Amino acid sequence: MPSSWSAASGGGPLVCPRCAISYPLSERFCPNCEMPLVYAGTAGEGPVTETHERLRKIKPQYTRGEPVKVGFARNQAEAELIQGFLLEEGIPSFLKRSPGFDVPDFLAAGPRDVLVPETGAATAPELLAGTEVDSDPREAERIAAGPSPARLAAWILLALILAAAIVGVLYRLS
């Protein structure tokens, strides 16, 4: 790397932003915590954007593997709360609408699945078990499945009886 580049970019050796150990310019990642190294002049500066700040919280050991469902939320706000709990522990996550609730007109409504990479799948349920947003898997399945057919039939029958009663009363009055 040319000396003019290192001088223009803050100069000095590279430093790990997490463990503050200095490394030569030939290194790119900290061998201890796998964080990208930064120039020593910029190690004390805060994150540039909100996204950058969120990404600095993610622990690299939780970022590998296929997405695994670890939680369920009844709506977008509850799902984002769960994401915040996971992010505080360094576990990255993303949300996906539950099957059957993908109506574009209601973007924030409906249940959400919370997914994390495979390496974070063991830690995430333990973390969520101590919170009040911990959801019962049976409840998640019940909400995703919708109302039971027997209950739906009972409500329809009740509506038909009520409609017949109203028609009978109106017929007698006229």
mmCIF file of C-alpha atoms in Angstrom:
data_model
loop_
_atom_site.group_PDB
_atom_site.id
_atom_site.type_symbol
_atom_site.label_atom_id
_atom_site.label_comp_id
_atom_site.label_asym_id
_atom_site.label_seq_id
_atom_site.Cartn_x
_atom_site.Cartn_y
_atom_site.Cartn_z
ATOM 1 C CA MET A 1 0.000 0.000 0.000
ATOM 2 C CA PRO A 2 1.495 3.379 -0.918
ATOM 3 C CA SER A 3 2.452 5.684 1.908
ATOM 4 C CA SER A 4 0.274 8.482 0.482
ATOM 5 C CA TRP A 5 -2.785 6.205 0.854
ATOM 6 C CA SER A 6 -2.092 5.484 4.539
ATOM 7 C CA ALA A 7 -1.461 9.143 5.263
ATOM 8 C CA ALA A 8 -4.660 10.224 3.516
ATOM 9 C CA SER A 9 -6.735 7.562 5.268
ATOM 10 C CA GLY A 10 -5.799 8.462 8.789
ATOM 11 C CA GLY A 11 -2.272 7.038 8.877
ATOM 12 C CA GLY A 12 -0.791 4.843 11.564
ATOM 13 C CA PRO A 13 -1.294 1.135 12.150
ATOM 14 C CA LEU A 14 -4.574 -0.722 11.943
ATOM 15 C CA VAL A 15 -6.512 -1.326 15.165
ATOM 16 C CA CYS A 16 -9.319 -3.700 16.091
ATOM 17 C CA PRO A 17 -12.335 -1.587 17.127
ATOM 18 C CA ARG A 18 -13.470 -4.229 19.644
ATOM 19 C CA CYS A 19 -10.276 -5.363 21.429
ATOM 20 C CA ALA A 20 -8.037 -2.328 20.585
ATOM 21 C CA ILE A 21 -5.010 -4.419 19.524
ATOM 22 C CA SER A 22 -2.764 -2.878 16.827
ATOM 23 C CA TYR A 23 -1.870 -4.800 13.661
ATOM 24 C CA PRO A 24 0.346 -4.086 10.642
ATOM 25 C CA LEU A 25 -1.154 -2.694 7.426
ATOM 26 C CA SER A 26 -0.977 -6.147 5.801
ATOM 27 C CA GLU A 27 -3.746 -7.497 8.081
ATOM 28 C CA ARG A 28 -7.453 -6.937 7.327
ATOM 29 C CA PHE A 29 -9.296 -8.739 10.174
ATOM 30 C CA CYS A 30 -8.569 -9.236 13.869
ATOM 31 C CA PRO A 31 -7.544 -12.882 14.441
ATOM 32 C CA ASN A 32 -9.128 -12.827 17.931
ATOM 33 C CA CYS A 33 -12.641 -11.505 17.267
ATOM 34 C CA GLU A 34 -12.772 -11.459 13.420
ATOM 35 C CA MET A 35 -13.743 -7.763 13.311
ATOM 36 C CA PRO A 36 -12.554 -5.676 10.336
ATOM 37 C CA LEU A 37 -9.579 -3.537 11.312
ATOM 38 C CA VAL A 38 -9.702 0.274 11.122
ATOM 39 C CA TYR A 39 -7.027 2.938 11.027
ATOM 40 C CA ALA A 40 -5.835 3.979 14.474
ATOM 41 C CA GLY A 41 -7.054 7.538 13.924
ATOM 42 C CA THR A 42 -10.646 6.376 13.380
ATOM 43 C CA ALA A 43 -10.909 3.708 16.103
ATOM 44 C CA GLY A 44 -12.338 6.146 18.664
ATOM 45 C CA GLU A 45 -14.926 7.678 16.351
ATOM 46 C CA GLY A 46 -18.542 6.604 16.585
ATOM 47 C CA PRO A 47 -20.549 4.880 13.876
ATOM 48 C CA VAL A 48 -21.277 6.908 10.752
ATOM 49 C CA THR A 49 -24.916 5.843 10.286
ATOM 50 C CA GLU A 50 -27.618 4.020 12.241
ATOM 51 C CA THR A 51 -27.137 0.942 10.027
ATOM 52 C CA HIS A 52 -23.396 1.021 10.701
ATOM 53 C CA GLU A 53 -24.088 1.206 14.438
ATOM 54 C CA ARG A 54 -26.419 -1.832 14.258
ATOM 55 C CA LEU A 55 -23.883 -3.832 12.260
ATOM 56 C CA ARG A 56 -21.133 -3.134 14.811
ATOM 57 C CA LYS A 57 -23.214 -4.935 17.461
ATOM 58 C CA ILE A 58 -23.414 -8.201 15.475
ATOM 59 C CA LYS A 59 -21.041 -10.931 16.644
ATOM 60 C CA PRO A 60 -19.386 -12.745 13.717
ATOM 61 C CA GLN A 61 -19.789 -16.197 15.312
ATOM 62 C CA TYR A 62 -23.589 -15.868 14.946
ATOM 63 C CA THR A 63 -23.595 -14.988 11.224
ATOM 64 C CA ARG A 64 -23.046 -18.353 9.533
ATOM 65 C CA GLY A 65 -25.541 -20.828 8.135
ATOM 66 C CA GLU A 66 -29.018 -20.962 6.684
ATOM 67 C CA PRO A 67 -31.900 -18.975 8.257
ATOM 68 C CA VAL A 68 -33.771 -20.837 11.019
ATOM 69 C CA LYS A 69 -37.105 -19.784 12.553
ATOM 70 C CA VAL A 70 -36.633 -19.102 16.273
ATOM 71 C CA GLY A 71 -39.586 -16.899 17.127
ATOM 72 C CA PHE A 72 -43.022 -15.666 16.255
ATOM 73 C CA ALA A 73 -44.565 -12.235 16.637
ATOM 74 C CA ARG A 74 -48.193 -11.178 16.323
ATOM 75 C CA ASN A 75 -47.340 -7.959 14.439
ATOM 76 C CA GLN A 76 -44.486 -5.855 13.048
ATOM 77 C CA ALA A 77 -43.902 -3.883 16.265
ATOM 78 C CA GLU A 78 -43.567 -7.015 18.401
ATOM 79 C CA ALA A 79 -41.241 -8.551 15.802
ATOM 80 C CA GLU A 80 -38.978 -5.491 15.877
ATOM 81 C CA LEU A 81 -38.888 -5.694 19.675
ATOM 82 C CA ILE A 82 -37.702 -9.299 19.429
ATOM 83 C CA GLN A 83 -35.087 -8.230 16.884
ATOM 84 C CA GLY A 84 -33.841 -5.629 19.367
ATOM 85 C CA PHE A 85 -33.443 -8.268 22.093
ATOM 86 C CA LEU A 86 -31.473 -10.473 19.717
ATOM 87 C CA LEU A 87 -29.288 -7.621 18.481
ATOM 88 C CA GLU A 88 -28.312 -6.668 22.037
ATOM 89 C CA GLU A 89 -26.753 -10.144 22.323
ATOM 90 C CA GLY A 90 -25.070 -9.797 18.925
ATOM 91 C CA ILE A 91 -27.403 -12.158 17.057
ATOM 92 C CA PRO A 92 -28.459 -10.893 13.610
ATOM 93 C CA SER A 93 -32.057 -11.561 12.628
ATOM 94 C CA PHE A 94 -34.609 -10.774 9.968
ATOM 95 C CA LEU A 95 -38.360 -10.913 9.711
ATOM 96 C CA LYS A 96 -40.604 -12.735 7.288
ATOM 97 C CA ARG A 97 -44.374 -12.607 7.067
ATOM 98 C CA SER A 98 -45.994 -15.812 8.218
ATOM 99 C CA PRO A 99 -47.532 -17.929 5.455
ATOM 100 C CA GLY A 100 -51.005 -16.783 4.472
ATOM 101 C CA PHE A 101 -50.521 -13.201 5.694
ATOM 102 C CA ASP A 102 -48.876 -11.578 2.707
ATOM 103 C CA VAL A 103 -51.509 -8.975 1.782
ATOM 104 C CA PRO A 104 -49.612 -5.920 0.457
ATOM 105 C CA ASP A 105 -52.298 -3.482 1.648
ATOM 106 C CA PHE A 106 -51.550 -4.320 5.284
ATOM 107 C CA LEU A 107 -47.775 -4.166 5.403
ATOM 108 C CA ALA A 108 -47.416 -3.775 9.178
ATOM 109 C CA ALA A 109 -50.314 -6.064 10.090
ATOM 110 C CA GLY A 110 -50.243 -9.800 10.548
ATOM 111 C CA PRO A 111 -47.900 -12.246 12.211
ATOM 112 C CA ARG A 112 -44.170 -12.413 11.521
ATOM 113 C CA ASP A 113 -41.592 -15.188 11.766
ATOM 114 C CA VAL A 114 -38.231 -14.232 13.302
ATOM 115 C CA LEU A 115 -35.292 -15.955 11.623
ATOM 116 C CA VAL A 116 -31.605 -16.099 12.583
ATOM 117 C CA PRO A 117 -28.573 -17.845 11.038
ATOM 118 C CA GLU A 118 -27.980 -21.476 12.105
ATOM 119 C CA THR A 119 -25.079 -20.557 14.389
ATOM 120 C CA GLY A 120 -27.343 -18.254 16.432
ATOM 121 C CA ALA A 121 -30.296 -20.664 16.507
ATOM 122 C CA ALA A 122 -29.191 -22.334 19.760
ATOM 123 C CA THR A 123 -28.669 -19.071 21.655
ATOM 124 C CA ALA A 124 -31.733 -17.145 20.421
ATOM 125 C CA PRO A 125 -34.485 -19.309 22.032
ATOM 126 C CA GLU A 126 -32.619 -19.264 25.359
ATOM 127 C CA LEU A 127 -32.475 -15.474 25.175
ATOM 128 C CA LEU A 128 -36.153 -15.113 24.240
ATOM 129 C CA ALA A 129 -37.283 -17.601 26.921
ATOM 130 C CA GLY A 130 -36.768 -14.994 29.641
ATOM 131 C CA THR A 131 -38.828 -12.292 27.932
ATOM 132 C CA GLU A 132 -42.558 -11.652 27.924
ATOM 133 C CA VAL A 133 -42.632 -11.727 24.115
ATOM 134 C CA ASP A 134 -41.675 -15.386 24.219
ATOM 135 C CA SER A 135 -44.358 -17.055 22.177
ATOM 136 C CA ASP A 136 -45.875 -20.458 22.609
ATOM 137 C CA PRO A 137 -45.284 -22.479 19.402
ATOM 138 C CA ARG A 138 -48.818 -23.906 19.632
ATOM 139 C CA GLU A 139 -50.241 -20.380 19.686
ATOM 140 C CA ALA A 140 -48.171 -19.471 16.629
ATOM 141 C CA GLU A 141 -49.500 -22.499 14.762
ATOM 142 C CA ARG A 142 -53.079 -21.709 15.835
ATOM 143 C CA ILE A 143 -52.851 -18.103 14.605
ATOM 144 C CA ALA A 144 -51.204 -19.145 11.344
ATOM 145 C CA ALA A 145 -53.828 -21.857 10.746
ATOM 146 C CA GLY A 146 -56.733 -19.456 11.295
ATOM 147 C CA PRO A 147 -60.049 -20.259 12.986
ATOM 148 C CA SER A 148 -61.076 -23.885 13.429
ATOM 149 C CA PRO A 149 -63.692 -25.171 10.956
ATOM 150 C CA ALA A 150 -66.119 -26.141 13.769
ATOM 151 C CA ARG A 151 -65.985 -22.662 15.316
ATOM 152 C CA LEU A 152 -66.441 -21.052 11.905
ATOM 153 C CA ALA A 153 -69.465 -23.277 11.170
ATOM 154 C CA ALA A 154 -71.005 -22.419 14.556
ATOM 155 C CA TRP A 155 -70.689 -18.678 13.879
ATOM 156 C CA ILE A 156 -72.221 -19.055 10.416
ATOM 157 C CA LEU A 157 -75.144 -21.056 11.854
ATOM 158 C CA LEU A 158 -75.669 -18.426 14.563
ATOM 159 C CA ALA A 159 -75.679 -15.663 11.912
ATOM 160 C CA LEU A 160 -78.239 -17.560 9.820
ATOM 161 C CA ILE A 161 -80.547 -18.057 12.841
ATOM 162 C CA LEU A 162 -80.234 -14.375 13.752
ATOM 163 C CA ALA A 163 -80.981 -13.325 10.141
ATOM 164 C CA ALA A 164 -84.050 -15.625 10.045
ATOM 165 C CA ALA A 165 -85.313 -14.151 13.322
ATOM 166 C CA ILE A 166 -84.926 -10.587 11.990
ATOM 167 C CA VAL A 167 -86.739 -11.499 8.739
ATOM 168 C CA GLY A 168 -89.551 -13.146 10.761
ATOM 169 C CA VAL A 169 -89.987 -10.056 12.966
ATOM 170 C CA LEU A 170 -90.005 -7.737 9.955
ATOM 171 C CA TYR A 171 -92.554 -9.986 8.145
ATOM 172 C CA ARG A 172 -94.922 -9.858 11.134
ATOM 173 C CA LEU A 173 -94.636 -6.074 11.375
ATOM 174 C CA SER A 174 -95.559 -5.521 7.758
#
